[in-house]
PDB file of C-alpha atoms in Angstrom:
ATOM      1  CA  GLY E 239      72.253  57.259  23.725  1.00  0.00           C
ATOM      2  CA  ALA E 240      73.003  59.907  26.536  1.00  0.00           C
ATOM      3  CA  VAL E 241      73.720  62.717  24.379  1.00  0.00           C
ATOM      4  CA  VAL E 242      74.070  66.175  26.317  1.00  0.00           C
ATOM      5  CA  SER E 243      74.313  69.342  23.986  1.00  0.00           C
ATOM      6  CA  GLN E 244      75.411  72.960  24.870  1.00  0.00           C
ATOM      7  CA  HIS E 245      74.615  76.176  22.914  1.00  0.00           C
ATOM      8  CA  PRO E 246      76.276  78.420  21.976  1.00  0.00           C
ATOM      9  CA  SER E 247      79.495  76.536  21.392  1.00  0.00           C
ATOM     10  CA  TRP E 248      81.263  79.644  21.816  1.00  0.00           C
ATOM     11  CA  VAL E 249      80.267  83.238  22.585  1.00  0.00           C
ATOM     12  CA  ILE E 250      82.035  86.527  22.633  1.00  0.00           C
ATOM     13  CA  CYS E 251      80.401  89.300  24.936  1.00  0.00           C
ATOM     14  CA  LYS E 252      81.117  92.920  26.245  1.00  0.00           C
ATOM     15  CA  SER E 253      81.947  93.578  29.474  1.00  0.00           C
ATOM     16  CA  GLY E 254      78.691  94.089  31.866  1.00  0.00           C
ATOM     17  CA  THR E 255      76.441  92.218  29.655  1.00  0.00           C
ATOM     18  CA  SER E 256      74.745  88.989  30.465  1.00  0.00           C
ATOM     19  CA  VAL E 257      75.035  85.663  28.370  1.00  0.00           C
ATOM     20  CA  LYS E 258      73.385  82.462  28.842  1.00  0.00           C
ATOM     21  CA  ILE E 259      74.313  78.972  28.067  1.00  0.00           C
ATOM     22  CA  GLU E 260      71.906  76.027  27.489  1.00  0.00           C
ATOM     23  CA  CYS E 261      72.520  72.521  28.562  1.00  0.00           C
ATOM     24  CA  ARG E 262      70.274  69.931  26.780  1.00  0.00           C
ATOM     25  CA  SER E 263      69.851  66.196  27.512  1.00  0.00           C
ATOM     26  CA  LEU E 264      68.759  65.030  24.186  1.00  0.00           C
ATOM     27  CA  ASP E 265      67.574  61.384  24.440  1.00  0.00           C
ATOM     28  CA  PHE E 266      67.175  61.129  28.544  1.00  0.00           C
ATOM     29  CA  GLN E 267      65.651  62.916  31.343  1.00  0.00           C
ATOM     30  CA  ALA E 268      68.384  64.652  33.448  1.00  0.00           C
ATOM     31  CA  THR E 269      67.158  64.751  37.212  1.00  0.00           C
ATOM     32  CA  THR E 270      70.653  66.453  37.843  1.00  0.00           C
ATOM     33  CA  MET E 271      72.766  68.631  35.928  1.00  0.00           C
ATOM     34  CA  PHE E 272      76.029  69.775  36.862  1.00  0.00           C
ATOM     35  CA  TRP E 273      78.077  73.057  35.690  1.00  0.00           C
ATOM     36  CA  TYR E 274      81.665  72.759  35.517  1.00  0.00           C
ATOM     37  CA  ARG E 275      84.115  75.860  34.813  1.00  0.00           C
ATOM     38  CA  GLN E 276      87.663  74.993  33.349  1.00  0.00           C
ATOM     39  CA  PHE E 277      90.422  77.535  33.048  1.00  0.00           C
ATOM     40  CA  PRO E 278      92.995  76.826  30.532  1.00  0.00           C
ATOM     41  CA  LYS E 279      95.198  73.935  30.926  1.00  0.00           C
ATOM     42  CA  GLN E 280      93.252  73.376  34.277  1.00  0.00           C
ATOM     43  CA  SER E 281      91.005  70.636  35.458  1.00  0.00           C
ATOM     44  CA  LEU E 282      87.428  71.023  35.433  1.00  0.00           C
ATOM     45  CA  MET E 283      86.041  72.988  38.862  1.00  0.00           C
ATOM     46  CA  LEU E 284      82.599  72.318  39.773  1.00  0.00           C
ATOM     47  CA  MET E 285      80.338  75.281  40.073  1.00  0.00           C
ATOM     48  CA  ALA E 286      76.976  73.970  40.918  1.00  0.00           C
ATOM     49  CA  THR E 287      74.677  71.165  40.908  1.00  0.00           C
ATOM     50  CA  SER E 288      70.962  71.607  39.754  1.00  0.00           C
ATOM     51  CA  ASN E 289      68.033  69.396  40.258  1.00  0.00           C
ATOM     52  CA  GLU E 290      65.033  69.784  38.164  1.00  0.00           C
ATOM     53  CA  GLY E 291      62.590  71.787  39.953  1.00  0.00           C
ATOM     54  CA  SER E 292      64.709  73.069  42.743  1.00  0.00           C
ATOM     55  CA  LYS E 293      67.297  75.655  43.545  1.00  0.00           C
ATOM     56  CA  ALA E 294      71.046  74.824  42.427  1.00  0.00           C
ATOM     57  CA  THR E 295      73.602  74.017  44.836  1.00  0.00           C
ATOM     58  CA  TYR E 296      76.540  75.955  44.860  1.00  0.00           C
ATOM     59  CA  GLU E 297      80.007  75.076  45.544  1.00  0.00           C
ATOM     60  CA  GLN E 298      82.083  77.140  48.034  1.00  0.00           C
ATOM     61  CA  GLY E 299      83.309  80.357  46.563  1.00  0.00           C
ATOM     62  CA  VAL E 300      80.880  80.537  43.313  1.00  0.00           C
ATOM     63  CA  GLU E 301      78.740  83.489  43.485  1.00  0.00           C
ATOM     64  CA  LYS E 302      74.809  82.234  42.926  1.00  0.00           C
ATOM     65  CA  ASP E 303      74.017  86.101  42.181  1.00  0.00           C
ATOM     66  CA  LYS E 304      76.467  86.160  39.419  1.00  0.00           C
ATOM     67  CA  PHE E 305      76.025  82.567  38.114  1.00  0.00           C
ATOM     68  CA  LEU E 306      72.118  82.030  37.961  1.00  0.00           C
ATOM     69  CA  ILE E 307      71.159  78.434  37.198  1.00  0.00           C
ATOM     70  CA  ASN E 308      67.752  77.391  36.270  1.00  0.00           C
ATOM     71  CA  HIS E 309      66.762  73.788  35.765  1.00  0.00           C
ATOM     72  CA  ALA E 310      62.942  73.922  34.640  1.00  0.00           C
ATOM     73  CA  SER E 311      62.557  70.818  32.872  1.00  0.00           C
ATOM     74  CA  LEU E 312      64.253  67.466  32.927  1.00  0.00           C
ATOM     75  CA  THR E 313      65.979  67.951  29.679  1.00  0.00           C
ATOM     76  CA  LEU E 314      67.166  71.702  29.773  1.00  0.00           C
ATOM     77  CA  SER E 315      69.361  73.530  32.227  1.00  0.00           C
ATOM     78  CA  THR E 316      70.677  77.202  31.849  1.00  0.00           C
ATOM     79  CA  LEU E 317      73.630  79.048  33.344  1.00  0.00           C
ATOM     80  CA  THR E 318      73.358  82.591  33.235  1.00  0.00           C
ATOM     81  CA  VAL E 319      76.468  84.980  33.606  1.00  0.00           C
ATOM     82  CA  THR E 320      75.301  88.216  34.639  1.00  0.00           C
ATOM     83  CA  SER E 321      77.215  91.173  34.432  1.00  0.00           C
ATOM     84  CA  ALA E 322      80.168  89.513  32.853  1.00  0.00           C
ATOM     85  CA  HIS E 323      84.017  90.396  33.136  1.00  0.00           C
ATOM     86  CA  PRO E 324      86.859  89.255  31.429  1.00  0.00           C
ATOM     87  CA  GLU E 325      87.988  87.275  34.432  1.00  0.00           C
ATOM     88  CA  ASP E 326      84.911  85.336  33.761  1.00  0.00           C
ATOM     89  CA  SER E 327      86.018  84.445  30.390  1.00  0.00           C
ATOM     90  CA  SER E 328      86.406  80.208  30.672  1.00  0.00           C
ATOM     91  CA  PHE E 329      85.174  77.232  29.018  1.00  0.00           C
ATOM     92  CA  TYR E 330      81.906  75.935  30.569  1.00  0.00           C
ATOM     93  CA  ILE E 331      81.008  72.533  30.622  1.00  0.00           C
ATOM     94  CA  CYS E 332      77.755  70.985  31.792  1.00  0.00           C
ATOM     95  CA  SER E 333      76.966  67.325  32.622  1.00  0.00           C
ATOM     96  CA  ALA E 334      73.897  65.602  33.194  1.00  0.00           C
ATOM     97  CA  ALA E 335      72.675  62.519  35.228  1.00  0.00           C
ATOM     98  CA  GLY E 336      69.523  60.995  35.313  1.00  0.00           C
ATOM     99  CA  LEU E 337      66.851  58.219  34.675  1.00  0.00           C
ATOM    100  CA  GLY E 338      65.959  56.426  31.725  1.00  0.00           C
ATOM    101  CA  LEU E 339      69.586  55.368  30.717  1.00  0.00           C
ATOM    102  CA  ALA E 340      69.644  51.480  30.181  1.00  0.00           C
ATOM    103  CA  GLY E 341      72.210  49.711  32.477  1.00  0.00           C
ATOM    104  CA  ALA E 342      73.621  53.353  33.893  1.00  0.00           C
ATOM    105  CA  PRO E 343      73.582  54.137  37.437  1.00  0.00           C
ATOM    106  CA  PRO E 344      71.837  57.306  38.318  1.00  0.00           C
ATOM    107  CA  TYR E 345      75.002  59.130  39.269  1.00  0.00           C
ATOM    108  CA  GLU E 346      77.039  58.503  35.911  1.00  0.00           C
ATOM    109  CA  GLN E 347      77.518  62.093  34.299  1.00  0.00           C
ATOM    110  CA  TYR E 348      77.281  62.663  30.479  1.00  0.00           C
ATOM    111  CA  PHE E 349      79.133  65.869  29.308  1.00  0.00           C
ATOM    112  CA  GLY E 350      78.299  68.401  27.404  1.00  0.00           C
ATOM    113  CA  PRO E 351      80.740  69.641  24.414  1.00  0.00           C
ATOM    114  CA  GLY E 352      81.265  73.011  26.269  1.00  0.00           C
ATOM    115  CA  THR E 353      81.008  76.580  25.657  1.00  0.00           C
ATOM    116  CA  ARG E 354      83.768  78.886  25.184  1.00  0.00           C
ATOM    117  CA  LEU E 355      82.788  82.298  26.860  1.00  0.00           C
ATOM    118  CA  THR E 356      85.159  85.333  26.054  1.00  0.00           C
ATOM    119  CA  VAL E 357      84.328  88.706  27.569  1.00  0.00           C
ATOM    120  CA  THR E 358      85.955  91.794  26.138  1.00  0.00           C
TER     121      THR E 358
ATOM    122  CA  ALA F  56      88.478  64.293  52.198  1.00  0.00           C
ATOM    123  CA  GLN F  57      87.990  62.838  48.734  1.00  0.00           C
ATOM    124  CA  SER F  58      90.694  63.680  46.122  1.00  0.00           C
ATOM    125  CA  VAL F  59      92.473  62.336  42.818  1.00  0.00           C
ATOM    126  CA  THR F  60      96.205  62.643  42.246  1.00  0.00           C
ATOM    127  CA  GLN F  61      97.508  62.602  38.630  1.00  0.00           C
ATOM    128  CA  PRO F  62     101.158  62.692  39.483  1.00  0.00           C
ATOM    129  CA  ASP F  63     102.285  63.372  36.046  1.00  0.00           C
ATOM    130  CA  ILE F  64     101.422  66.621  34.292  1.00  0.00           C
ATOM    131  CA  HIS F  65     102.848  65.837  31.120  1.00  0.00           C
ATOM    132  CA  ILE F  66     103.805  62.357  29.302  1.00  0.00           C
ATOM    133  CA  THR F  67     105.569  61.982  25.963  1.00  0.00           C
ATOM    134  CA  VAL F  68     105.693  58.635  24.337  1.00  0.00           C
ATOM    135  CA  SER F  69     106.568  57.605  21.012  1.00  0.00           C
ATOM    136  CA  GLU F  70     103.718  56.386  18.312  1.00  0.00           C
ATOM    137  CA  GLY F  71     103.482  52.693  18.755  1.00  0.00           C
ATOM    138  CA  ALA F  72     104.839  52.621  22.287  1.00  0.00           C
ATOM    139  CA  SER F  73     103.035  51.544  25.545  1.00  0.00           C
ATOM    140  CA  LEU F  74     101.402  53.734  27.931  1.00  0.00           C
ATOM    141  CA  GLU F  75     100.277  54.085  31.577  1.00  0.00           C
ATOM    142  CA  LEU F  76      98.984  57.156  33.022  1.00  0.00           C
ATOM    143  CA  ARG F  77      98.994  56.889  36.962  1.00  0.00           C
ATOM    144  CA  CYS F  78      95.930  57.850  39.199  1.00  0.00           C
ATOM    145  CA  ASN F  79      95.705  57.498  42.867  1.00  0.00           C
ATOM    146  CA  TYR F  80      92.331  58.510  44.689  1.00  0.00           C
ATOM    147  CA  SER F  81      91.635  58.999  48.306  1.00  0.00           C
ATOM    148  CA  TYR F  82      87.988  58.383  49.212  1.00  0.00           C
ATOM    149  CA  GLY F  83      86.184  56.920  52.430  1.00  0.00           C
ATOM    150  CA  ALA F  84      83.614  54.983  50.969  1.00  0.00           C
ATOM    151  CA  THR F  85      83.946  52.276  47.932  1.00  0.00           C
ATOM    152  CA  PRO F  86      84.759  54.595  45.092  1.00  0.00           C
ATOM    153  CA  TYR F  87      83.487  54.780  41.491  1.00  0.00           C
ATOM    154  CA  LEU F  88      86.360  55.469  38.921  1.00  0.00           C
ATOM    155  CA  PHE F  89      86.429  57.216  35.691  1.00  0.00           C
ATOM    156  CA  TRP F  90      88.771  58.082  32.999  1.00  0.00           C
ATOM    157  CA  TYR F  91      88.021  60.955  30.458  1.00  0.00           C
ATOM    158  CA  VAL F  92      89.550  62.189  27.714  1.00  0.00           C
ATOM    159  CA  GLN F  93      89.517  65.697  26.378  1.00  0.00           C
ATOM    160  CA  SER F  94      90.793  67.137  23.148  1.00  0.00           C
ATOM    161  CA  PRO F  95      91.639  70.675  22.787  1.00  0.00           C
ATOM    162  CA  GLY F  96      88.534  72.964  22.807  1.00  0.00           C
ATOM    163  CA  GLN F  97      86.289  70.017  23.184  1.00  0.00           C
ATOM    164  CA  GLY F  98      84.243  68.387  26.113  1.00  0.00           C
ATOM    165  CA  LEU F  99      84.951  65.239  28.023  1.00  0.00           C
ATOM    166  CA  GLN F 100      84.659  61.697  26.343  1.00  0.00           C
ATOM    167  CA  LEU F 101      84.489  58.598  29.042  1.00  0.00           C
ATOM    168  CA  LEU F 102      87.046  56.116  28.357  1.00  0.00           C
ATOM    169  CA  LEU F 103      85.751  53.641  31.035  1.00  0.00           C
ATOM    170  CA  LYS F 104      84.573  53.211  34.341  1.00  0.00           C
ATOM    171  CA  TYR F 105      84.803  51.157  36.963  1.00  0.00           C
ATOM    172  CA  PHE F 106      81.809  50.309  39.490  1.00  0.00           C
ATOM    173  CA  SER F 107      82.341  47.056  41.166  1.00  0.00           C
ATOM    174  CA  GLY F 108      83.472  43.532  39.807  1.00  0.00           C
ATOM    175  CA  ASP F 109      86.541  42.760  37.703  1.00  0.00           C
ATOM    176  CA  THR F 110      89.111  45.097  38.629  1.00  0.00           C
ATOM    177  CA  LEU F 111      90.457  45.282  35.223  1.00  0.00           C
ATOM    178  CA  VAL F 112      88.455  47.355  32.865  1.00  0.00           C
ATOM    179  CA  GLN F 113      88.227  47.633  29.052  1.00  0.00           C
ATOM    180  CA  GLY F 114      87.129  50.855  27.533  1.00  0.00           C
ATOM    181  CA  ILE F 115      87.198  52.637  24.166  1.00  0.00           C
ATOM    182  CA  LYS F 116      89.795  53.403  21.972  1.00  0.00           C
ATOM    183  CA  GLY F 117      91.856  50.285  23.281  1.00  0.00           C
ATOM    184  CA  PHE F 118      92.290  51.530  26.522  1.00  0.00           C
ATOM    185  CA  GLU F 119      92.011  49.737  29.784  1.00  0.00           C
ATOM    186  CA  ALA F 120      92.266  50.221  33.592  1.00  0.00           C
ATOM    187  CA  GLU F 121      93.201  48.464  36.598  1.00  0.00           C
ATOM    188  CA  PHE F 122      91.743  49.153  39.922  1.00  0.00           C
ATOM    189  CA  LYS F 123      93.911  48.283  42.976  1.00  0.00           C
ATOM    190  CA  ARG F 124      92.317  48.970  46.145  1.00  0.00           C
ATOM    191  CA  SER F 125      95.398  47.834  48.143  1.00  0.00           C
ATOM    192  CA  GLN F 126      97.315  50.694  46.402  1.00  0.00           C
ATOM    193  CA  SER F 127      94.139  52.995  45.750  1.00  0.00           C
ATOM    194  CA  SER F 128      95.204  53.254  42.266  1.00  0.00           C
ATOM    195  CA  PHE F 129      93.553  53.334  38.975  1.00  0.00           C
ATOM    196  CA  ASN F 130      96.187  53.556  36.225  1.00  0.00           C
ATOM    197  CA  LEU F 131      95.070  53.793  32.473  1.00  0.00           C
ATOM    198  CA  ARG F 132      97.062  51.899  30.286  1.00  0.00           C
ATOM    199  CA  LYS F 133      97.334  51.333  26.318  1.00  0.00           C
ATOM    200  CA  PRO F 134      99.614  48.806  24.740  1.00  0.00           C
ATOM    201  CA  SER F 135     100.265  50.713  21.705  1.00  0.00           C
ATOM    202  CA  VAL F 136      99.458  54.366  21.217  1.00  0.00           C
ATOM    203  CA  HIS F 137      98.383  56.174  17.859  1.00  0.00           C
ATOM    204  CA  TRP F 138      98.981  59.869  17.115  1.00  0.00           C
ATOM    205  CA  SER F 139      95.135  60.314  17.634  1.00  0.00           C
ATOM    206  CA  ASP F 140      95.654  59.655  21.368  1.00  0.00           C
ATOM    207  CA  ALA F 141      97.354  63.175  22.109  1.00  0.00           C
ATOM    208  CA  ALA F 142      95.001  64.825  24.291  1.00  0.00           C
ATOM    209  CA  GLU F 143      94.279  65.771  28.027  1.00  0.00           C
ATOM    210  CA  TYR F 144      93.348  62.610  30.248  1.00  0.00           C
ATOM    211  CA  PHE F 145      91.319  63.302  33.422  1.00  0.00           C
ATOM    212  CA  CYS F 146      90.960  60.544  36.407  1.00  0.00           C
ATOM    213  CA  ALA F 147      87.893  61.087  38.457  1.00  0.00           C
ATOM    214  CA  VAL F 148      86.335  59.809  41.708  1.00  0.00           C
ATOM    215  CA  GLY F 149      82.652  59.896  42.377  1.00  0.00           C
ATOM    216  CA  ALA F 150      80.219  57.617  44.616  1.00  0.00           C
ATOM    217  CA  ARG F 151      76.326  57.183  44.586  1.00  0.00           C
ATOM    218  CA  ASN F 152      74.326  60.436  45.035  1.00  0.00           C
ATOM    219  CA  ASP F 153      78.018  62.150  45.077  1.00  0.00           C
ATOM    220  CA  LYS F 154      79.884  64.648  43.021  1.00  0.00           C
ATOM    221  CA  ILE F 155      82.591  63.868  40.924  1.00  0.00           C
ATOM    222  CA  ILE F 156      86.100  64.928  41.691  1.00  0.00           C
ATOM    223  CA  PHE F 157      88.525  65.227  38.886  1.00  0.00           C
ATOM    224  CA  GLY F 158      92.428  64.946  39.209  1.00  0.00           C
ATOM    225  CA  LYS F 159      94.262  67.929  37.419  1.00  0.00           C
ATOM    226  CA  GLY F 160      94.893  65.823  34.141  1.00  0.00           C
ATOM    227  CA  THR F 161      97.784  64.256  32.527  1.00  0.00           C
ATOM    228  CA  ARG F 162      98.574  65.837  28.951  1.00  0.00           C
ATOM    229  CA  LEU F 163      99.810  63.016  26.611  1.00  0.00           C
ATOM    230  CA  HIS F 164     102.150  63.897  23.897  1.00  0.00           C
ATOM    231  CA  ILE F 165     102.768  61.580  21.274  1.00  0.00           C
ATOM    232  CA  LEU F 166     106.236  61.457  19.451  1.00  0.00           C
ATOM    233  CA  PRO F 167     105.922  60.230  15.445  1.00  0.00           C
TER     234      PRO F 167
END
């Protein structure tokens, strides 16, 4: 149980285009989803927290107009990188926390496998 | 402010040797502590977690960690490492309704 998927696993896009990354909780309802960014050989940096049906809460320094997050259902959140540039190239990881997980506190996060974004 | 410190950026051990990865945290409330492992290009896998109770926590793949409140530490240990344990290890701290804060990670190298 507690499986989180991401799609795509990797994507290459041209500078100036937008790309959407999906994060799905497969066997539980994710009341909260988190989006992280990880640069090579570095730790995960939280970008934003999204609660189903609400606007995302962005961390300081993260451009909300550039990184659009939608959490329209209890099993799906999307991150759209708008007008991507090479400096947006990174590994994006989502995690999900929620109800319906036997024995799991609501704040325990389950991580997706990540999406490698390369902007050329 | 809450923080997690992993003082060792790289650790190299021989296969079959014991391992200890250090983690210190700073958090105002009772912490919830995690250890995650990440293989190259992969997401994070939870090794173990501490919420309350017994301060010695057993995890997957033969790992264990001990919570020491007096030292604000949550070190990860394994009695005998395998080549497949080579990866990046992240210690993290979180609390109810709060975010998870990750350490900078320790890269584990295994010598044959």
